[in-house]
Amino acid sequence: MKKLVFFGIFCCAFILGAAEVFFSGGVVVEAKLSEKMPQISRFEAAYFPELPERKIYAMLSLDVPAPRKISIFDYQLEIFGRDYPCVALREEQGAWTTTAEIFPGGKRYSLLFILNAGMVGMKDTEIIALKNGASQEKTSVSFQNLRETAF
């Protein structure tokens, strides 16, 4: 009986723990892919000359602890050795912005990336490396593919 209870607790801890990914910049609480382009204020494709022809959008929600700060320049996603920069950021459920502003911690932020749909987006779940631009630290993150559903 004790083994069964222990096994149940272990399984619950494993399932609940899989939802959040801890890394040096905070906690990844949500990671999704979508074929639908979100509304981004003042988005200029010219600032991102290497955007792929076939696009899929990746959203990463992070809880950033109070002493830390965040900007669109802090993180990239890495797929097969290629870095994809963050193109927009939003606070909580606010509007996506491309500003170079540095945002204070103690809040939840979402980062938006534009990826090559020829390399990811074919499976229901994709494992993609989140890369810290300053330290080059990489953390594997599981992204849920929403396909044609918006974030």
Tab-separated table of C-alpha atoms in Angstrom:
chain	number	residue	atom	x	y	z
A	1	MET	CA	0.000	0.000	0.000
A	2	LYS	CA	2.828	2.402	0.900
A	3	LYS	CA	4.435	1.738	-2.491
A	4	LEU	CA	1.180	2.574	-4.280
A	5	VAL	CA	0.795	5.855	-2.361
A	6	PHE	CA	4.421	6.789	-3.030
A	7	PHE	CA	4.019	5.968	-6.728
A	8	GLY	CA	0.887	8.165	-6.914
A	9	ILE	CA	2.644	11.089	-5.237
A	10	PHE	CA	5.650	10.658	-7.534
A	11	CYS	CA	3.446	10.648	-10.660
A	12	CYS	CA	1.558	13.769	-9.533
A	13	ALA	CA	4.801	15.597	-8.772
A	14	PHE	CA	6.225	14.613	-12.146
A	15	ILE	CA	3.130	15.737	-14.070
A	16	LEU	CA	2.805	19.033	-12.178
A	17	GLY	CA	6.530	19.743	-12.372
A	18	ALA	CA	6.583	19.248	-16.130
A	19	ALA	CA	4.412	22.348	-16.630
A	20	GLU	CA	7.058	24.794	-15.373
A	21	VAL	CA	10.690	25.038	-16.411
A	22	PHE	CA	13.097	26.850	-14.100
A	23	PHE	CA	16.092	28.684	-15.580
A	24	SER	CA	18.392	31.523	-14.539
A	25	GLY	CA	16.008	34.245	-15.752
A	26	GLY	CA	12.919	32.975	-13.951
A	27	VAL	CA	10.274	30.363	-14.676
A	28	VAL	CA	8.807	29.352	-18.034
A	29	VAL	CA	5.098	28.873	-17.311
A	30	GLU	CA	3.733	28.456	-20.833
A	31	ALA	CA	5.142	27.747	-24.295
A	32	LYS	CA	2.975	27.584	-27.411
A	33	LEU	CA	3.281	27.528	-31.194
A	34	SER	CA	0.669	28.946	-33.575
A	35	GLU	CA	0.329	29.475	-37.301
A	36	LYS	CA	-1.727	32.653	-36.620
A	37	MET	CA	0.242	35.883	-36.519
A	38	PRO	CA	-0.626	37.900	-33.410
A	39	GLN	CA	-1.344	41.630	-33.625
A	40	ILE	CA	1.959	43.437	-32.957
A	41	SER	CA	2.101	47.225	-32.593
A	42	ARG	CA	4.732	48.925	-34.777
A	43	PHE	CA	6.145	45.682	-36.170
A	44	GLU	CA	8.685	46.347	-38.915
A	45	ALA	CA	9.798	43.248	-40.824
A	46	ALA	CA	12.760	45.276	-42.103
A	47	TYR	CA	14.283	45.082	-38.606
A	48	PHE	CA	14.366	41.301	-38.975
A	49	PRO	CA	15.908	40.657	-42.422
A	50	GLU	CA	16.218	36.899	-41.876
A	51	LEU	CA	12.546	36.118	-41.281
A	52	PRO	CA	11.626	32.736	-42.758
A	53	GLU	CA	9.290	32.490	-45.748
A	54	ARG	CA	7.049	29.912	-44.008
A	55	LYS	CA	6.383	31.227	-40.520
A	56	ILE	CA	5.172	29.755	-37.260
A	57	TYR	CA	4.913	31.896	-34.142
A	58	ALA	CA	6.266	30.848	-30.753
A	59	MET	CA	5.056	32.402	-27.510
A	60	LEU	CA	6.939	31.871	-24.278
A	61	SER	CA	5.428	33.130	-20.992
A	62	LEU	CA	7.889	33.776	-18.172
A	63	ASP	CA	7.563	34.710	-14.522
A	64	VAL	CA	10.453	37.132	-14.068
A	65	PRO	CA	11.531	37.577	-10.412
A	66	ALA	CA	11.564	41.091	-8.913
A	67	PRO	CA	15.281	41.914	-8.986
A	68	ARG	CA	15.614	40.922	-12.654
A	69	LYS	CA	14.608	42.881	-15.741
A	70	ILE	CA	13.697	41.753	-19.256
A	71	SER	CA	13.777	43.071	-22.829
A	72	ILE	CA	13.284	41.638	-26.315
A	73	PHE	CA	17.070	41.350	-26.642
A	74	ASP	CA	17.591	38.944	-23.722
A	75	TYR	CA	16.554	35.594	-25.248
A	76	GLN	CA	16.551	33.638	-28.484
A	77	LEU	CA	15.151	30.279	-29.470
A	78	GLU	CA	17.655	27.884	-31.021
A	79	ILE	CA	16.611	25.250	-33.554
A	80	PHE	CA	19.197	23.036	-35.256
A	81	GLY	CA	21.985	25.509	-34.411
A	82	ARG	CA	20.133	28.578	-35.725
A	83	ASP	CA	19.064	31.408	-33.403
A	84	TYR	CA	15.683	33.098	-33.745
A	85	PRO	CA	15.489	36.467	-31.948
A	86	CYS	CA	12.589	37.653	-29.864
A	87	VAL	CA	10.537	40.068	-32.019
A	88	ALA	CA	7.993	41.322	-29.461
A	89	LEU	CA	7.170	41.294	-25.754
A	90	ARG	CA	4.021	41.826	-23.736
A	91	GLU	CA	3.241	42.225	-20.055
A	92	GLU	CA	0.613	39.788	-18.713
A	93	GLN	CA	-2.133	39.782	-21.386
A	94	GLY	CA	-1.322	43.268	-22.721
A	95	ALA	CA	-0.512	44.301	-26.280
A	96	TRP	CA	2.577	42.979	-28.071
A	97	THR	CA	5.273	45.628	-28.447
A	98	THR	CA	8.592	45.746	-30.279
A	99	THR	CA	10.104	48.539	-28.208
A	100	ALA	CA	13.679	48.263	-26.943
A	101	GLU	CA	12.442	49.164	-23.454
A	102	ILE	CA	13.707	47.271	-20.394
A	103	PHE	CA	10.810	46.001	-18.269
A	104	PRO	CA	10.977	45.470	-14.475
A	105	GLY	CA	10.705	42.008	-12.938
A	106	GLY	CA	8.106	40.788	-10.499
A	107	LYS	CA	5.608	40.183	-13.308
A	108	ARG	CA	4.681	37.692	-16.013
A	109	TYR	CA	5.841	38.507	-19.528
A	110	SER	CA	5.377	36.754	-22.852
A	111	LEU	CA	8.031	36.737	-25.558
A	112	LEU	CA	7.179	36.263	-29.234
A	113	PHE	CA	9.442	34.592	-31.794
A	114	ILE	CA	8.977	33.953	-35.513
A	115	LEU	CA	10.310	30.528	-36.486
A	116	ASN	CA	10.780	28.587	-39.705
A	117	ALA	CA	7.650	26.440	-40.156
A	118	GLY	CA	9.686	24.074	-42.308
A	119	MET	CA	11.767	23.138	-39.241
A	120	VAL	CA	9.162	23.053	-36.447
A	121	GLY	CA	5.412	22.860	-36.090
A	122	MET	CA	4.749	19.418	-37.545
A	123	LYS	CA	4.259	17.684	-34.176
A	124	ASP	CA	1.785	18.347	-31.357
A	125	THR	CA	4.702	19.065	-29.024
A	126	GLU	CA	8.099	20.472	-30.003
A	127	ILE	CA	11.205	20.686	-27.804
A	128	ILE	CA	13.065	23.939	-28.513
A	129	ALA	CA	16.100	25.435	-26.773
A	130	LEU	CA	15.619	28.751	-24.981
A	131	LYS	CA	18.945	30.566	-25.097
A	132	ASN	CA	20.077	33.397	-22.838
A	133	GLY	CA	21.760	35.947	-25.112
A	134	ALA	CA	24.257	37.118	-22.481
A	135	SER	CA	25.354	33.851	-20.875
A	136	GLN	CA	24.552	31.529	-23.812
A	137	GLU	CA	22.856	29.203	-21.250
A	138	LYS	CA	20.363	26.877	-22.954
A	139	THR	CA	17.218	25.390	-21.457
A	140	SER	CA	15.011	22.864	-23.267
A	141	VAL	CA	11.365	23.919	-23.367
A	142	SER	CA	8.369	21.902	-24.547
A	143	PHE	CA	6.058	23.929	-26.817
A	144	GLN	CA	2.419	22.950	-27.356
A	145	ASN	CA	1.402	23.327	-31.016
A	146	LEU	CA	-1.967	25.105	-31.350
A	147	ARG	CA	-1.760	24.867	-35.159
A	148	GLU	CA	-4.359	27.314	-36.597
A	149	THR	CA	-5.584	28.533	-33.196
A	150	ALA	CA	-4.327	31.931	-32.022
A	151	PHE	CA	-2.514	32.407	-28.699
